[in-house]
mmCIF file of C-alpha atoms in Angstrom:
data_model
loop_
_atom_site.group_PDB
_atom_site.id
_atom_site.type_symbol
_atom_site.label_atom_id
_atom_site.label_comp_id
_atom_site.label_asym_id
_atom_site.label_seq_id
_atom_site.Cartn_x
_atom_site.Cartn_y
_atom_site.Cartn_z
ATOM 1 C CA MET A 1 0.660 -2.673 -12.643
ATOM 2 C CA ARG A 2 -0.958 -6.061 -12.522
ATOM 3 C CA ILE A 3 -4.712 -6.566 -12.739
ATOM 4 C CA ILE A 4 -5.086 -7.523 -9.081
ATOM 5 C CA GLU A 5 -3.218 -4.386 -8.001
ATOM 6 C CA ASP A 6 -5.478 -2.260 -10.209
ATOM 7 C CA LYS A 7 -8.513 -3.762 -8.498
ATOM 8 C CA LEU A 8 -7.042 -3.268 -5.023
ATOM 9 C CA THR A 9 -6.223 0.403 -5.611
ATOM 10 C CA GLU A 10 -9.632 0.939 -7.235
ATOM 11 C CA ILE A 11 -11.476 -0.438 -4.197
ATOM 12 C CA VAL A 12 -9.384 1.679 -1.822
ATOM 13 C CA GLN A 13 -9.976 4.777 -3.970
ATOM 14 C CA ASP A 14 -13.735 4.098 -3.938
ATOM 15 C CA CYS A 15 -13.620 3.869 -0.134
ATOM 16 C CA LEU A 16 -11.870 7.250 -0.034
ATOM 17 C CA LEU A 17 -14.496 8.792 -2.288
ATOM 18 C CA GLY A 18 -17.286 7.523 -0.018
ATOM 19 C CA LYS A 19 -18.870 5.139 -2.525
ATOM 20 C CA TYR A 20 -19.423 2.508 0.161
ATOM 21 C CA THR A 21 -21.790 3.148 3.064
ATOM 22 C CA LYS A 22 -21.411 -0.222 4.789
ATOM 23 C CA SER A 23 -18.498 -2.217 6.104
ATOM 24 C CA PHE A 24 -17.383 -5.127 3.920
ATOM 25 C CA THR A 25 -14.740 -7.721 3.199
ATOM 26 C CA LYS A 26 -13.884 -8.338 -0.453
ATOM 27 C CA ARG A 27 -11.741 -11.286 -1.417
ATOM 28 C CA LEU A 28 -10.078 -10.668 -4.773
ATOM 29 C CA SER A 29 -8.033 -13.861 -4.886
ATOM 30 C CA LYS A 30 -6.893 -16.666 -2.650
ATOM 31 C CA ARG A 31 -4.295 -14.400 -1.072
ATOM 32 C CA ASP A 32 -5.647 -10.841 -1.497
ATOM 33 C CA ARG A 33 -8.545 -9.228 0.332
ATOM 34 C CA VAL A 34 -9.732 -5.777 1.360
ATOM 35 C CA GLU A 35 -11.587 -5.016 4.578
ATOM 36 C CA TYR A 36 -13.438 -1.749 5.063
ATOM 37 C CA ASP A 37 -14.745 -0.582 8.436
ATOM 38 C CA HIS A 38 -17.161 2.208 7.571
ATOM 39 C CA GLU A 39 -17.714 3.335 11.166
ATOM 40 C CA GLY A 40 -13.997 3.450 11.977
ATOM 41 C CA SER A 41 -13.057 4.782 8.521
ATOM 42 C CA GLN A 42 -10.352 2.143 8.245
ATOM 43 C CA VAL A 43 -9.396 0.282 5.056
ATOM 44 C CA THR A 44 -7.012 -2.661 5.351
ATOM 45 C CA VAL A 45 -5.454 -4.585 2.481
ATOM 46 C CA PHE A 46 -4.282 -8.101 3.304
ATOM 47 C CA LEU A 47 -1.780 -10.271 1.487
ATOM 48 C CA TRP A 48 -2.460 -13.738 2.829
ATOM 49 C CA ARG A 49 -3.088 -12.934 6.509
ATOM 50 C CA SER A 50 -0.743 -9.971 6.789
ATOM 51 C CA PRO A 51 -2.103 -6.395 6.760
ATOM 52 C CA ILE A 52 0.275 -4.802 4.268
ATOM 53 C CA VAL A 53 -1.694 -1.550 3.812
ATOM 54 C CA ARG A 54 -3.707 0.336 6.424
ATOM 55 C CA LEU A 55 -5.569 3.476 5.495
ATOM 56 C CA ASN A 56 -7.466 5.958 7.636
ATOM 57 C CA THR A 57 -9.972 7.664 5.345
ATOM 58 C CA LYS A 58 -10.733 10.528 7.748
ATOM 59 C CA GLU A 59 -7.142 11.508 8.507
ATOM 60 C CA LYS A 60 -5.923 10.700 4.956
ATOM 61 C CA ARG A 61 -2.999 8.651 6.330
ATOM 62 C CA MET A 62 -1.657 5.438 4.875
ATOM 63 C CA ILE A 63 0.763 2.885 6.315
ATOM 64 C CA VAL A 64 2.418 0.378 4.017
ATOM 65 C CA GLN A 65 4.400 -2.425 5.606
ATOM 66 C CA SER A 66 6.024 -5.670 4.582
ATOM 67 C CA CYS A 67 5.076 -7.518 7.812
ATOM 68 C CA GLY A 68 8.406 -9.328 7.579
ATOM 69 C CA HIS A 69 7.562 -10.929 4.214
ATOM 70 C CA GLU A 70 10.083 -9.505 1.774
ATOM 71 C CA SER A 71 8.893 -11.225 -1.385
ATOM 72 C CA ASN A 72 8.422 -9.955 -4.928
ATOM 73 C CA THR A 73 4.643 -10.093 -4.495
ATOM 74 C CA THR A 74 4.752 -7.986 -1.329
ATOM 75 C CA LYS A 75 7.087 -5.511 -2.988
ATOM 76 C CA SER A 76 4.817 -5.283 -6.035
ATOM 77 C CA ARG A 77 1.693 -4.628 -3.930
ATOM 78 C CA LEU A 78 3.451 -1.959 -1.853
ATOM 79 C CA ASN A 79 4.842 -0.303 -4.984
ATOM 80 C CA ALA A 80 1.358 -0.166 -6.472
ATOM 81 C CA PHE A 81 -0.062 1.661 -3.457
ATOM 82 C CA MET A 82 2.891 3.996 -2.977
ATOM 83 C CA SER A 83 3.020 5.025 -6.619
ATOM 84 C CA TYR A 84 -0.755 5.546 -6.740
ATOM 85 C CA PHE A 85 -1.180 7.513 -3.494
ATOM 86 C CA ASP A 86 2.217 9.111 -2.740
ATOM 87 C CA SER A 87 3.876 11.412 -5.264
ATOM 88 C CA GLN A 88 7.136 11.637 -3.278
ATOM 89 C CA VAL A 89 8.012 7.922 -3.393
ATOM 90 C CA SER A 90 8.723 6.173 -6.666
ATOM 91 C CA GLY A 91 8.811 2.689 -5.211
ATOM 92 C CA ILE A 92 10.751 -0.035 -3.468
ATOM 93 C CA PHE A 93 13.698 -1.890 -4.912
ATOM 94 C CA GLN A 94 16.114 -4.486 -3.581
ATOM 95 C CA LYS A 95 19.900 -4.424 -3.646
ATOM 96 C CA ASN A 96 22.134 -6.944 -1.889
ATOM 97 C CA TRP A 97 19.149 -8.409 0.010
ATOM 98 C CA VAL A 98 18.214 -5.010 1.459
ATOM 99 C CA TRP A 99 15.029 -3.148 0.526
ATOM 100 C CA TYR A 100 15.238 0.545 -0.337
ATOM 101 C CA ARG A 101 12.662 3.090 -1.429
ATOM 102 C CA TYR A 102 13.243 5.806 -3.970
ATOM 103 C CA VAL A 103 12.355 9.247 -2.659
ATOM 104 C CA ARG A 104 11.943 12.228 -4.945
ATOM 105 C CA GLU A 105 13.140 15.537 -3.559
ATOM 106 C CA PRO A 106 10.294 18.053 -4.079
ATOM 107 C CA LEU A 107 12.446 21.079 -4.901
ATOM 108 C CA THR A 108 15.057 19.508 -7.153
ATOM 109 C CA SER A 109 13.023 16.518 -8.457
ATOM 110 C CA THR A 110 16.066 14.300 -7.978
ATOM 111 C CA HIS A 111 15.795 10.783 -6.589
ATOM 112 C CA LYS A 112 17.656 9.333 -3.658
ATOM 113 C CA SER A 113 17.404 5.924 -2.039
ATOM 114 C CA VAL A 114 16.513 5.441 1.617
ATOM 115 C CA GLU A 115 16.479 2.094 3.379
ATOM 116 C CA PHE A 116 12.983 0.664 3.752
ATOM 117 C CA ASN A 117 12.714 -0.581 7.317
ATOM 118 C CA GLY A 118 9.566 -2.607 6.734
ATOM 119 C CA LYS A 119 7.137 0.238 7.344
ATOM 120 C CA TYR A 120 6.396 3.578 5.724
ATOM 121 C CA GLU A 121 3.678 6.055 6.710
ATOM 122 C CA PHE A 122 2.529 9.035 4.656
ATOM 123 C CA SER A 123 -0.321 11.472 4.085
ATOM 124 C CA PHE A 124 -2.034 11.848 0.768
#
């Protein structure tokens, strides 16, 4: 995982653990920022101006989405969050210009690929 992705997941994890008591916006680079709404318990990770990760800290639900930008950077950021917070998904990969996500079957621990339709929601 790249350094910026480590920082992004660390900030989101700190929000989940309740380390922040006020809303904030943290800009980690020219293109990456995290917004936390303490009252609404909402954490949003932006890549440029697109909200690629939305997290509800009360309901423990996360939505990762490409927002129509299927680039290597977007794929890398989504993979970082899915591998950190979801044990059932191993990540996103691309084959013949189509994005897929690896899904691990819980009983057999085998992997299968399912088409990634731009959005994936899960509980953690």
